């Protein structure tokens, strides 16, 4: 129905999946966001995963 899909963000340092967000279905780029990782206890780059 909607144009949004749920995706997970994975930490590039420890590979833990910490965040779930919604993304536009028509977007072709993979998201890379700078977020806090509770496992690493610091701010790291989180990438989109399915």
XYZ file of N, CA, C and O in Angstrom:
200
model
N 0.807 -1.193 0.000
C 0.000 0.000 0.000
C 0.851 1.259 0.000
O 0.752 2.059 -0.876
N 1.712 1.413 1.011
C 2.500 2.632 1.123
C 3.805 2.534 0.360
O 4.182 1.488 -0.160
N 4.501 3.644 0.302
C 5.780 3.697 -0.391
C 6.956 3.520 0.552
O 8.083 3.780 0.185
N 6.724 3.076 1.783
C 7.792 2.905 2.768
C 8.018 1.419 3.053
O 7.086 0.632 3.045
N 9.282 1.067 3.282
C 9.626 -0.291 3.696
C 10.464 -0.213 4.962
O 11.158 0.772 5.202
N 10.373 -1.249 5.798
C 11.166 -1.311 7.019
C 12.528 -1.899 6.712
O 12.620 -2.923 6.031
N 13.583 -1.253 7.198
C 14.936 -1.766 7.021
C 15.645 -1.770 8.368
O 15.217 -1.096 9.303
N 16.714 -2.529 8.459
C 17.530 -2.586 9.662
C 18.869 -1.926 9.375
O 19.372 -2.003 8.258
N 19.440 -1.305 10.403
C 20.761 -0.709 10.287
C 21.743 -1.538 11.098
O 21.480 -1.879 12.246
N 22.872 -1.890 10.474
C 23.881 -2.719 11.126
C 25.146 -1.893 11.347
O 25.541 -1.104 10.491
N 25.762 -2.064 12.512
C 26.995 -1.362 12.854
C 28.147 -1.924 12.017
O 28.279 -3.144 11.881
N 28.991 -1.060 11.487
C 30.106 -1.525 10.657
C 31.252 -2.080 11.491
O 32.052 -2.858 10.992
N 31.322 -1.714 12.770
C 32.399 -2.222 13.630
C 32.099 -3.598 14.192
O 32.917 -4.510 14.108
N 30.930 -3.753 14.811
C 30.640 -5.004 15.525
C 29.545 -5.844 14.856
O 29.228 -6.925 15.335
N 28.944 -5.373 13.779
C 27.900 -6.071 13.021
C 26.643 -6.372 13.827
O 25.920 -7.309 13.518
N 26.354 -5.585 14.839
C 25.106 -5.761 15.577
C 24.023 -4.901 14.941
O 24.286 -3.794 14.476
N 22.801 -5.428 14.924
C 21.668 -4.709 14.344
C 20.970 -3.947 15.453
O 20.283 -4.533 16.269
N 21.135 -2.627 15.466
C 20.664 -1.807 16.571
C 19.418 -0.998 16.254
O 18.668 -0.669 17.156
N 19.185 -0.653 15.002
C 18.118 0.274 14.657
C 17.240 -0.285 13.554
O 17.712 -0.968 12.647
N 15.936 0.047 13.626
C 14.958 -0.272 12.592
C 14.347 1.055 12.155
O 13.880 1.818 12.999
N 14.362 1.321 10.855
C 13.805 2.576 10.348
C 12.979 2.286 9.106
O 13.031 1.190 8.542
N 12.233 3.279 8.658
C 11.452 3.176 7.427
C 12.133 3.993 6.343
O 12.658 5.069 6.597
N 12.118 3.444 5.123
C 12.788 4.078 3.991
C 11.847 4.094 2.805
O 11.009 3.194 2.657
N 11.997 5.081 1.952
C 11.206 5.176 0.737
C 11.523 3.996 -0.183
O 12.684 3.682 -0.425
N 10.501 3.336 -0.687
C 10.663 2.151 -1.528
C 11.350 2.475 -2.855
O 12.067 1.652 -3.408
N 11.168 3.690 -3.357
C 11.705 4.066 -4.662
C 13.176 4.471 -4.613
O 13.796 4.653 -5.652
N 13.749 4.601 -3.436
C 15.145 5.009 -3.299
C 16.068 3.854 -3.688
O 15.874 2.718 -3.273
N 17.096 4.137 -4.466
C 18.016 3.098 -4.913
C 19.312 3.079 -4.114
O 20.018 2.082 -4.136
N 19.630 4.164 -3.410
C 20.869 4.225 -2.633
C 20.712 3.490 -1.312
O 19.643 3.483 -0.704
N 21.801 2.875 -0.853
C 21.810 2.249 0.466
C 22.163 3.302 1.509
O 23.088 4.086 1.310
N 21.437 3.308 2.606
C 21.649 4.306 3.646
C 22.911 4.027 4.442
O 23.242 2.874 4.721
N 23.603 5.083 4.802
C 24.723 5.035 5.735
C 24.531 6.193 6.686
O 24.586 7.348 6.283
N 24.257 5.866 7.950
C 24.004 6.898 8.953
C 24.987 6.763 10.101
O 25.410 5.660 10.437
N 25.310 7.887 10.703
C 26.191 7.896 11.871
C 25.307 7.853 13.110
O 24.580 8.804 13.398
N 25.344 6.720 13.834
C 24.485 6.495 14.985
C 25.299 5.942 16.149
O 26.382 5.415 15.959
N 24.707 6.010 17.342
C 25.352 5.469 18.531
C 25.132 3.953 18.592
O 24.018 3.467 18.439
N 26.195 3.200 18.835
C 26.124 1.754 18.991
C 26.305 1.420 20.469
O 27.363 1.693 21.039
N 25.307 0.810 21.120
C 25.443 0.475 22.537
C 26.438 -0.650 22.800
O 26.970 -0.762 23.897
N 26.725 -1.478 21.810
C 27.700 -2.558 21.980
C 29.119 -1.989 21.957
O 29.951 -2.304 22.808
N 29.401 -1.137 20.977
C 30.722 -0.492 20.874
C 30.883 0.661 21.864
O 31.998 1.083 22.134
N 29.770 1.194 22.327
C 29.733 2.344 23.228
C 30.369 3.587 22.618
O 31.092 4.325 23.278
N 30.086 3.794 21.324
C 30.539 5.004 20.642
C 29.713 5.199 19.375
O 28.943 4.326 18.981
N 29.874 6.336 18.752
C 29.168 6.647 17.518
C 29.919 6.033 16.341
O 31.117 6.259 16.187
N 29.207 5.241 15.544
C 29.814 4.570 14.395
C 28.910 4.707 13.171
O 27.769 5.162 13.286
N 29.408 4.291 12.037
C 28.610 4.280 10.804
C 27.741 3.023 10.823
O 28.209 1.915 11.061
N 26.446 3.210 10.561
C 25.495 2.103 10.446
C 25.005 2.055 9.004
O 24.605 3.068 8.446
N 25.032 0.863 8.402
C 24.618 0.681 7.015
C 23.309 -0.080 6.933
O 22.972 -0.861 7.813
N 22.623 0.136 5.825
C 21.349 -0.532 5.576
C 21.564 -2.019 5.309
O 22.499 -2.411 4.628
N 20.683 -2.833 5.862
C 20.669 -4.262 5.583
C 19.214 -4.702 5.489
O 18.315 -3.998 5.927
N 18.962 -5.864 4.918
C 17.583 -6.368 4.789
C 17.292 -7.257 5.889
O 17.179 -8.019 6.448
